[in-house]
XYZ file of N, CA and C in Angstrom:
711
model
N -5.486 -17.600 -4.357
C -4.304 -17.011 -3.728
C -3.615 -16.097 -4.723
N -3.309 -14.914 -4.304
C -2.675 -13.945 -5.183
C -1.243 -13.693 -4.754
N -0.541 -12.926 -5.570
C 0.850 -12.606 -5.272
C 1.100 -11.153 -5.604
N 1.894 -10.490 -4.754
C 2.276 -9.111 -4.989
C 3.640 -9.063 -5.641
N 3.931 -7.938 -6.295
C 5.295 -7.718 -6.751
C 5.390 -7.162 -8.144
N 6.518 -6.575 -8.433
C 6.819 -6.037 -9.745
C 8.296 -6.227 -9.989
N 8.710 -6.647 -11.184
C 10.123 -6.880 -11.419
C 10.955 -5.617 -11.524
N 10.328 -4.455 -11.600
C 11.085 -3.215 -11.788
C 11.637 -2.712 -10.465
N 12.930 -2.423 -10.369
C 13.475 -1.831 -9.150
C 12.814 -0.487 -8.879
N 12.334 -0.304 -7.643
C 11.515 0.881 -7.381
C 12.314 2.159 -7.451
N 13.629 2.113 -7.277
C 14.374 3.362 -7.293
C 14.538 3.933 -8.690
N 14.345 3.157 -9.733
C 14.728 3.596 -11.065
C 13.558 4.098 -11.905
N 12.359 3.667 -11.569
C 11.243 3.949 -12.451
C 10.708 5.366 -12.242
N 10.272 5.963 -13.318
C 9.566 7.230 -13.214
C 10.450 8.443 -13.335
N 9.984 9.412 -14.116
C 10.708 10.658 -14.285
C 10.597 11.509 -13.034
N 11.720 12.083 -12.608
C 11.788 12.952 -11.440
C 11.321 12.239 -10.175
N 11.575 10.947 -10.086
C 11.191 10.187 -8.900
C 12.078 10.552 -7.723
N 11.524 10.411 -6.524
C 12.301 10.606 -5.303
C 13.453 9.599 -5.295
N 14.659 10.077 -5.074
C 15.847 9.225 -5.165
C 16.084 8.484 -3.867
N 16.145 7.163 -3.941
C 16.525 6.325 -2.813
C 17.903 5.767 -3.129
N 18.891 6.230 -2.394
C 20.275 5.914 -2.743
C 20.720 4.542 -2.285
N 20.247 4.110 -1.117
C 20.776 2.868 -0.567
C 19.690 2.073 0.157
N 19.929 0.775 0.219
C 19.167 -0.123 1.074
C 20.161 -0.832 1.982
N 19.650 -1.580 2.943
C 20.509 -2.360 3.826
C 20.250 -3.841 3.575
N 21.316 -4.580 3.276
C 21.228 -6.013 2.981
C 21.391 -6.816 4.266
N 20.411 -7.690 4.536
C 20.480 -8.608 5.663
C 20.687 -10.021 5.124
N 21.676 -10.716 5.651
C 21.923 -12.117 5.311
C 21.635 -12.952 6.549
N 20.632 -13.819 6.480
C 20.235 -14.550 7.687
C 21.359 -15.412 8.236
N 22.258 -15.859 7.374
C 23.385 -16.658 7.838
C 24.380 -15.884 8.673
N 24.373 -14.561 8.548
C 25.289 -13.716 9.327
C 24.746 -13.373 10.710
N 23.442 -13.581 10.909
C 22.840 -13.214 12.187
C 22.837 -11.721 12.438
N 22.693 -10.933 11.376
C 22.748 -9.477 11.500
C 21.366 -8.904 11.820
N 21.351 -7.836 12.643
C 20.091 -7.178 12.979
C 20.395 -5.794 13.534
N 19.349 -4.962 13.619
C 19.420 -3.668 14.282
C 18.581 -3.732 15.549
N 19.000 -3.022 16.581
C 18.287 -3.043 17.857
C 18.189 -1.634 18.424
N 17.041 -1.339 19.020
C 16.822 -0.028 19.638
C 15.965 -0.194 20.886
N 16.354 0.465 21.967
C 15.567 0.487 23.195
C 15.370 1.938 23.603
N 14.114 2.351 23.712
C 13.830 3.744 24.079
C 13.790 3.876 25.594
N 13.988 5.096 26.073
C 14.058 5.327 27.509
C 12.690 5.411 28.165
N 11.651 5.729 27.378
C 10.308 5.829 27.943
C 9.278 5.406 26.909
N 8.200 4.804 27.377
C 7.123 4.380 26.486
C 6.391 5.587 25.920
N 5.759 5.379 24.767
C 4.959 6.439 24.165
C 3.629 5.828 23.714
N 3.111 6.253 22.572
C 1.772 5.848 22.154
C 1.760 4.385 21.716
N 1.099 3.548 22.467
C 1.020 2.117 22.169
C -0.233 1.751 21.395
N -1.127 2.735 21.193
C -2.383 2.485 20.497
C -2.346 2.916 19.036
N -1.555 3.943 18.714
C -1.605 4.550 17.383
C -0.193 4.754 16.849
N 0.099 4.144 15.702
C 1.431 4.248 15.099
C 1.388 3.697 13.679
N 2.458 3.956 12.928
C 2.554 3.502 11.537
C 3.970 3.007 11.247
N 4.058 1.863 10.573
C 5.299 1.397 9.969
C 5.209 1.600 8.460
N 6.287 2.058 7.859
C 6.377 2.132 6.396
C 7.796 1.747 5.999
N 7.925 0.789 5.101
C 9.244 0.376 4.645
C 9.117 -0.322 3.290
N 10.232 -0.345 2.568
C 10.342 -1.084 1.311
C 11.182 -2.322 1.582
N 10.730 -3.460 1.077
C 11.403 -4.722 1.364
C 11.556 -5.537 0.079
N 12.694 -6.173 -0.047
C 12.964 -7.082 -1.155
C 13.484 -8.381 -0.562
N 12.802 -9.476 -0.823
C 13.168 -10.763 -0.243
C 14.311 -11.412 -1.012
N 15.081 -12.250 -0.317
C 16.186 -12.962 -0.957
C 16.153 -14.456 -0.686
N 15.276 -14.895 0.189
C 15.223 -16.308 0.552
C 13.778 -16.673 0.844
N 13.236 -17.631 0.121
C 11.838 -18.007 0.265
C 11.706 -19.303 1.058
N 10.469 -19.554 1.525
C 10.163 -20.828 2.151
C 10.558 -20.955 3.601
N 11.158 -19.902 4.176
C 11.536 -19.921 5.585
C 10.905 -18.718 6.281
N 10.800 -18.791 7.594
C 10.283 -17.661 8.351
C 11.392 -16.637 8.545
N 11.167 -15.417 8.078
C 12.145 -14.341 8.221
C 11.445 -13.122 8.812
N 12.077 -12.516 9.799
C 11.462 -11.449 10.577
C 11.959 -10.082 10.129
N 11.033 -9.186 9.849
C 11.372 -7.808 9.510
C 11.497 -6.967 10.774
N 10.537 -7.104 11.686
C 10.520 -6.302 12.908
C 9.942 -7.153 14.032
N 10.502 -7.003 15.239
C 9.984 -7.796 16.356
C 10.319 -7.150 17.690
N 9.457 -7.428 18.651
C 9.697 -7.153 20.070
C 9.337 -8.451 20.783
N 10.214 -8.930 21.655
C 9.917 -10.168 22.364
C 10.353 -10.049 23.814
N 9.381 -10.045 24.708
C 9.672 -10.070 26.134
C 9.909 -11.506 26.576
N 8.975 -12.385 26.202
C 9.089 -13.821 26.432
C 8.106 -14.491 25.473
N 7.950 -15.815 25.582
C 7.095 -16.548 24.650
C 5.647 -16.075 24.695
N 5.229 -15.546 25.829
C 3.826 -15.144 26.000
C 3.568 -13.699 25.631
N 4.643 -12.924 25.374
C 4.478 -11.499 25.110
C 5.440 -11.074 24.008
N 4.895 -10.837 22.801
C 5.745 -10.491 21.673
C 4.928 -9.864 20.542
N 5.637 -9.103 19.724
C 5.059 -8.468 18.531
C 5.997 -8.767 17.367
N 5.433 -9.079 16.198
C 6.315 -9.364 15.067
C 5.645 -9.040 13.740
N 6.501 -8.650 12.784
C 6.140 -8.512 11.371
C 7.080 -9.436 10.625
N 6.568 -10.448 9.955
C 7.453 -11.438 9.346
C 6.781 -12.155 8.185
N 7.607 -12.741 7.325
C 7.150 -13.677 6.309
C 7.256 -15.075 6.904
N 6.196 -15.863 6.754
C 6.161 -17.153 7.427
C 6.525 -18.295 6.478
N 7.111 -19.333 7.064
C 7.669 -20.440 6.292
C 6.580 -21.188 5.529
N 6.989 -21.773 4.415
C 6.080 -22.586 3.623
C 5.172 -21.770 2.731
N 4.354 -20.904 3.334
C 3.370 -20.155 2.557
C 3.914 -18.868 1.970
N 4.965 -18.272 2.573
C 5.501 -16.973 2.154
C 4.469 -15.861 2.266
N 3.565 -16.000 3.222
C 2.606 -14.940 3.498
C 3.214 -13.957 4.500
N 2.656 -12.754 4.534
C 3.059 -11.767 5.519
C 2.171 -11.920 6.746
N 2.806 -11.958 7.923
C 2.075 -12.145 9.178
C 2.442 -11.039 10.163
N 1.431 -10.470 10.827
C 1.631 -9.471 11.868
C 0.904 -9.951 13.117
N 1.627 -10.011 14.246
C 1.026 -10.488 15.485
C 1.384 -9.576 16.651
N 0.464 -9.462 17.595
C 0.714 -8.841 18.892
C 0.140 -9.793 19.924
N 1.026 -10.438 20.687
C 0.622 -11.451 21.659
C 0.997 -10.959 23.049
N 0.029 -11.001 23.960
C 0.271 -10.611 25.341
C -0.412 -11.603 26.262
N 0.328 -12.072 27.254
C -0.171 -13.091 28.189
C -0.734 -14.288 27.430
N -0.032 -14.654 26.349
C -0.348 -15.809 25.496
C -1.636 -15.640 24.693
N -2.202 -14.438 24.684
C -3.401 -14.154 23.896
C -3.035 -13.318 22.687
N -3.479 -13.744 21.513
C -3.208 -13.008 20.278
C -4.224 -11.883 20.140
N -3.788 -10.652 20.390
C -4.668 -9.492 20.237
C -4.672 -9.006 18.787
N -3.569 -9.201 18.085
C -3.499 -8.991 16.642
C -2.892 -10.253 16.046
N -3.546 -10.797 15.052
C -3.011 -11.965 14.353
C -3.587 -11.974 12.944
N -2.799 -11.461 11.996
C -3.265 -11.367 10.623
C -2.244 -11.990 9.678
N -2.702 -12.960 8.900
C -1.910 -13.585 7.843
C -2.568 -13.243 6.507
N -1.797 -12.706 5.581
C -2.374 -12.354 4.286
C -2.770 -13.598 3.497
N -3.793 -13.458 2.670
C -4.082 -14.489 1.673
C -3.010 -14.468 0.588
N -2.572 -13.278 0.233
C -1.562 -13.117 -0.815
C -0.205 -13.624 -0.341
N 0.606 -14.073 -1.287
C 1.956 -14.539 -0.998
C 2.965 -13.539 -1.568
N 4.182 -13.606 -1.046
C 5.252 -12.671 -1.421
C 6.453 -13.499 -1.877
N 6.466 -13.857 -3.161
C 7.463 -14.801 -3.664
C 8.319 -14.254 -4.792
N 8.161 -12.994 -5.136
C 8.949 -12.409 -6.219
C 10.218 -11.797 -5.637
N 11.334 -12.523 -5.765
C 12.584 -12.040 -5.179
C 13.218 -10.928 -6.005
N 12.638 -10.620 -7.169
C 13.123 -9.489 -7.961
C 12.363 -8.206 -7.642
N 11.330 -8.304 -6.808
C 10.422 -7.172 -6.577
C 10.721 -6.446 -5.279
N 10.516 -5.130 -5.314
C 10.457 -4.324 -4.102
C 8.992 -4.170 -3.714
N 8.659 -4.489 -2.468
C 7.312 -4.316 -1.939
C 7.313 -3.142 -0.959
N 6.350 -2.255 -1.107
C 6.188 -1.189 -0.123
C 5.112 -1.611 0.863
N 5.488 -1.743 2.128
C 4.576 -2.187 3.175
C 4.270 -1.021 4.105
N 2.988 -0.758 4.326
C 2.549 0.219 5.328
C 1.605 -0.496 6.286
N 1.890 -0.390 7.564
C 1.044 -0.962 8.609
C 0.608 0.174 9.513
N -0.682 0.459 9.513
C -1.233 1.565 10.293
C -2.135 1.003 11.394
N -1.809 1.319 12.635
C -2.556 0.813 13.787
C -3.161 1.991 14.534
N -4.445 1.890 14.836
C -5.134 2.884 15.670
C -6.240 2.162 16.419
N -5.923 1.649 17.588
C -6.893 0.827 18.310
C -7.992 1.650 18.971
N -7.932 2.979 18.843
C -9.008 3.810 19.398
C -10.247 3.809 18.515
N -10.134 3.319 17.287
C -11.260 3.325 16.350
C -12.387 2.399 16.824
N -13.617 2.788 16.528
C -14.774 1.998 16.981
C -14.991 0.737 16.152
N -14.590 0.758 14.870
C -14.745 -0.406 13.987
C -13.464 -1.227 14.005
N -13.584 -2.538 14.234
C -12.378 -3.342 14.447
C -11.441 -3.340 13.244
N -11.992 -3.349 12.026
C -11.132 -3.382 10.842
C -10.445 -2.049 10.575
N -10.887 -0.990 11.266
C -10.203 0.302 11.158
C -9.051 0.415 12.151
N -8.964 -0.541 13.072
C -7.905 -0.486 14.085
C -6.575 -1.006 13.565
N -6.602 -1.738 12.482
C -5.386 -2.263 11.867
C -5.578 -2.249 10.358
N -4.674 -1.573 9.657
C -4.745 -1.521 8.203
C -3.382 -1.849 7.614
N -3.400 -2.711 6.609
C -2.186 -3.116 5.900
C -2.309 -2.685 4.450
N -1.238 -2.060 3.945
C -1.192 -1.636 2.547
C 0.069 -2.214 1.898
N -0.072 -2.668 0.658
C 1.067 -3.155 -0.117
C 1.071 -2.437 -1.458
N 2.176 -1.780 -1.753
C 2.321 -1.039 -3.011
C 1.176 -0.062 -3.233
N 0.764 0.608 -2.156
C -0.243 1.657 -2.240
C -1.679 1.212 -2.119
N -1.928 -0.103 -2.111
C -3.306 -0.613 -2.064
C -3.567 -1.321 -0.741
N -4.750 -1.094 -0.172
C -5.075 -1.737 1.092
C -5.348 -3.222 0.899
N -4.829 -4.024 1.797
C -5.070 -5.467 1.812
C -6.243 -5.729 2.746
N -7.268 -6.391 2.242
C -8.452 -6.677 3.042
C -8.760 -8.166 3.136
N -7.960 -8.988 2.464
C -8.200 -10.428 2.450
C -7.111 -11.129 3.263
N -7.526 -11.787 4.342
C -6.592 -12.457 5.236
C -7.037 -13.894 5.473
N -6.082 -14.811 5.521
C -6.414 -16.198 5.843
C -6.624 -16.380 7.333
N -6.000 -15.521 8.136
C -6.238 -15.437 9.575
C -6.437 -13.976 9.916
N -7.474 -13.651 10.679
C -7.749 -12.235 10.944
C -8.285 -12.040 12.355
N -7.404 -11.693 13.261
C -7.781 -11.296 14.617
C -7.403 -9.830 14.782
N -8.410 -8.984 14.984
C -8.183 -7.548 15.131
C -8.158 -7.175 16.613
N -7.440 -6.110 16.961
C -7.351 -5.732 18.381
C -8.662 -5.180 18.909
N -8.867 -5.327 20.201
C -10.022 -4.708 20.846
C -9.820 -3.194 20.903
N -10.910 -2.467 21.101
C -10.811 -1.015 21.118
C -9.946 -0.553 22.296
N -9.026 0.373 21.995
C -8.100 0.963 22.954
C -7.063 -0.027 23.490
N -6.843 -1.090 22.756
C -5.808 -2.056 23.151
C -4.422 -1.416 23.118
N -3.623 -1.656 24.140
C -2.230 -1.223 24.185
C -1.340 -2.352 23.670
N -0.684 -2.122 22.537
C 0.229 -3.112 21.988
C 1.558 -3.100 22.754
N 2.460 -3.997 22.383
C 3.806 -4.007 22.966
C 4.695 -2.974 22.278
N 4.275 -2.525 21.095
C 5.061 -1.528 20.363
C 5.114 -0.223 21.159
N 6.284 0.418 21.142
C 6.505 1.690 21.822
C 6.652 1.547 23.330
N 6.965 0.343 23.781
C 7.322 0.140 25.180
C 8.841 0.281 25.322
N 9.348 0.123 26.530
C 10.791 0.238 26.763
C 11.516 -1.088 26.562
N 10.835 -2.081 25.990
C 11.488 -3.332 25.625
C 12.273 -3.132 24.324
N 13.297 -3.932 24.124
C 14.120 -3.816 22.926
C 13.295 -4.078 21.673
N 13.452 -3.195 20.670
C 12.809 -3.326 19.365
C 13.880 -3.756 18.357
N 13.568 -4.754 17.564
C 14.540 -5.337 16.639
C 14.077 -5.183 15.199
N 15.000 -4.862 14.315
C 14.778 -4.930 12.879
C 15.682 -6.028 12.335
N 15.088 -7.021 11.696
C 15.859 -8.100 11.087
C 16.031 -9.326 11.948
N 15.374 -9.381 13.103
C 15.514 -10.545 13.978
C 14.321 -10.682 14.891
N 13.946 -11.910 15.154
C 13.040 -12.239 16.258
C 13.912 -12.780 17.393
N 14.031 -12.051 18.495
C 15.013 -12.384 19.520
C 14.611 -13.585 20.368
N 14.774 -14.764 19.814
C 14.486 -16.010 20.520
C 15.698 -16.912 20.370
N 16.530 -17.033 21.388
C 17.772 -17.805 21.259
C 17.543 -19.205 20.700
N 18.280 -19.509 19.643
C 18.150 -20.799 18.986
C 17.122 -20.823 17.880
N 16.255 -19.817 17.840
C 15.225 -19.744 16.792
C 14.962 -18.279 16.467
N 16.026 -17.564 16.083
C 15.939 -16.115 15.931
C 15.137 -15.668 14.710
N 15.065 -16.485 13.670
C 14.333 -16.128 12.452
C 14.818 -14.796 11.886
N 16.113 -14.745 11.562
C 16.722 -13.544 11.005
C 16.133 -13.229 9.629
N 16.115 -11.951 9.289
C 15.649 -11.530 7.971
C 16.706 -11.815 6.917
N 16.250 -12.116 5.710
C 17.156 -12.341 4.587
C 16.618 -11.560 3.397
N 17.278 -10.451 3.078
C 16.825 -9.611 1.978
C 17.286 -8.185 2.174
N 16.539 -7.247 1.602
C 16.907 -5.834 1.621
C 15.776 -5.023 2.243
N 16.151 -3.989 3.004
C 15.199 -3.026 3.535
C 15.640 -1.625 3.140
N 14.684 -0.763 2.840
C 14.978 0.630 2.492
C 13.868 1.524 3.030
N 14.216 2.792 3.285
C 13.224 3.805 3.677
C 12.351 3.320 4.828
N 12.975 2.952 5.933
C 12.238 2.402 7.073
C 11.789 3.552 7.975
N 10.475 3.736 8.057
C 9.871 4.782 8.873
C 9.019 4.171 9.982
N 9.119 4.735 11.171
C 8.179 4.434 12.246
C 7.616 5.744 12.758
N 6.296 5.892 12.688
C 5.614 7.124 13.084
C 4.877 6.862 14.393
N 5.249 7.574 15.422
C 4.669 7.425 16.749
C 3.504 8.403 16.893
N 2.288 7.847 17.078
C 1.135 8.692 17.372
C 0.213 8.989 16.220
N 0.504 8.475 15.013
C -0.350 8.720 13.853
C -0.537 7.432 13.057
N -1.754 7.189 12.592
C -2.049 6.077 11.689
C -2.228 6.667 10.291
N -1.243 6.457 9.424
C -1.181 7.123 8.132
C -1.506 6.177 6.983
N -1.748 6.753 5.821
C -1.989 5.987 4.601
C -0.720 5.976 3.746
N -0.667 5.137 2.723
C 0.529 5.084 1.878
C 0.875 6.387 1.180
N -0.107 7.270 1.004
C 0.158 8.529 0.295
C 1.152 9.417 1.032
N 1.399 9.135 2.310
C 2.413 9.887 3.052
C 3.823 9.459 2.666
N 3.947 8.283 2.060
C 5.262 7.709 1.796
C 5.508 7.358 0.324
N 4.467 7.367 -0.497
C 4.616 6.964 -1.891
C 3.573 7.591 -2.773
N 3.756 7.418 -4.086
C 2.825 7.979 -5.064
C 2.917 7.188 -6.356
N 1.860 7.253 -7.141
C 1.826 6.562 -8.426
C 2.426 7.456 -9.503
N 3.384 6.915 -10.251
C 3.972 7.661 -11.361
C 2.946 7.795 -12.485
N 2.691 9.014 -12.906
C 1.651 9.281 -13.895
C 1.965 8.654 -15.247
N 3.235 8.485 -15.564
C 3.605 7.946 -16.881
C 3.646 6.423 -16.895
N 4.162 5.827 -15.814
C 4.342 4.374 -15.801
C 3.259 3.630 -15.040
N 2.518 4.341 -14.173
C 1.526 3.686 -13.333
C 2.145 2.906 -12.183
N 3.451 3.043 -11.988
C 4.148 2.295 -10.949
C 4.145 3.061 -9.633
N 4.033 2.318 -8.540
C 4.068 2.908 -7.213
C 5.517 3.192 -6.834
N 5.813 4.458 -6.521
C 7.164 4.907 -6.219
C 7.230 5.546 -4.839
N 8.401 5.562 -4.215
C 8.543 6.236 -2.927
C 8.543 7.745 -3.068
N 8.170 8.406 -1.983
C 8.351 9.850 -1.898
C 8.780 10.176 -0.475
N 9.356 11.335 -0.293
C 9.885 11.711 1.011
C 8.753 12.005 1.984
N 8.821 11.401 3.160
C 7.858 11.693 4.219
C 8.240 13.007 4.893
N 7.273 13.896 5.055
C 7.568 15.232 5.588
C 6.785 15.537 6.863
N 6.099 14.569 7.414
C 5.313 14.810 8.617
C 6.102 14.601 9.891
N 5.385 14.610 11.005
C 5.996 14.437 12.321
C 6.250 12.958 12.600
N 7.323 12.683 13.353
C 7.623 11.317 13.770
C 7.144 11.024 15.185
N 6.691 12.030 15.915
C 6.260 11.820 17.284
C 7.434 11.586 18.222
N 7.139 11.148 19.420
C 8.149 11.032 20.476
C 9.219 9.989 20.176
N 8.811 8.784 19.821
C 9.758 7.686 19.612
C 9.881 7.268 18.154
N 9.363 8.056 17.237
C 9.450 7.711 15.826
C 10.863 7.815 15.300
N 11.106 7.185 14.152
C 12.438 7.237 13.555
C 12.370 6.987 12.057
N 13.461 7.339 11.393
C 13.605 7.151 9.952
C 15.004 6.615 9.676
N 15.100 5.518 8.955
C 16.377 4.930 8.566
C 16.459 4.893 7.043
N 17.421 5.634 6.477
C 17.627 5.561 5.023
C 18.926 4.850 4.665
N 19.691 4.436 5.691
C 20.906 3.631 5.499
C 21.900 4.305 4.545
N 21.906 5.631 4.550
C 22.748 6.350 3.593
C 24.211 6.397 4.002
N 24.498 6.204 5.278
C 25.883 6.258 5.757
C 26.473 4.854 5.725
N 27.326 4.586 4.759
C 27.954 3.270 4.653
C 29.429 3.304 5.057
N 29.774 4.247 5.935
C 31.163 4.373 6.358
C 31.560 3.322 7.391
N 30.577 2.604 7.930
C 30.859 1.554 8.902
C 29.633 0.728 9.157
N 29.747 -0.221 10.058
C 28.628 -1.109 10.355
C 28.269 -1.064 11.834
N 28.341 0.131 12.414
C 28.015 0.300 13.822
C 26.698 1.062 13.961
N 26.256 1.179 15.198
C 24.999 1.896 15.464
C 25.093 3.365 15.133
N 26.312 3.899 15.046
C 26.457 5.317 14.710
C 26.543 5.553 13.203
N 26.467 4.488 12.425
C 26.478 4.651 10.957
C 25.206 4.047 10.378
N 25.187 2.769 10.082
C 24.041 2.168 9.399
C 22.729 2.330 10.154
N 22.780 2.228 11.467
C 21.542 2.250 12.229
C 21.253 3.555 12.929
N 21.900 4.633 12.529
C 21.759 5.852 13.320
C 20.438 6.574 13.053
């Protein structure tokens, strides 16, 4: 079993690094989360998540991103209790079409992890339909590995509510506890980490860089730079 992480804050390392001014702190005890519902569905087969995450509470299940229609239909990106592994699932009609738990654990609360999740279910090879990258390197070792069937439509990019920092299950919400920064969702493209980060030539450390591509129809970017309030028109805009 391996572990990811680096004690160096990612915003500070490297000469002429891309400046990340702010992150958003989630405290699970506060029940805080962001929510978005789009007016129309878009590409459910091909998309990319990219975000930087720093954990603050270990040993419990904490959700980074989730969509939940009911118990039989849900999508989630979360750290799971006990093992502190990263888990990504897409469940529809009680069938797990995506179910991947990393072998590696995420237990360094001083570290920023860069997570990229690229989905393209149109690919002919099952392992090309879902790719996970941490700090610029692809993760290929999973303790649980269920890949989607070809051309599978996920729940992502539907008109159901999308949550950051919560799994919307009353009484068992599994709120996130930690920090998020540079949260990107790309609608219609399965990208690699090089779109969002780069290795510093002097330090060898993986650093963020500004994404300059298209976001597609329902894509979005959150840099949490507006701290003038805590409403949807400031932190979550």
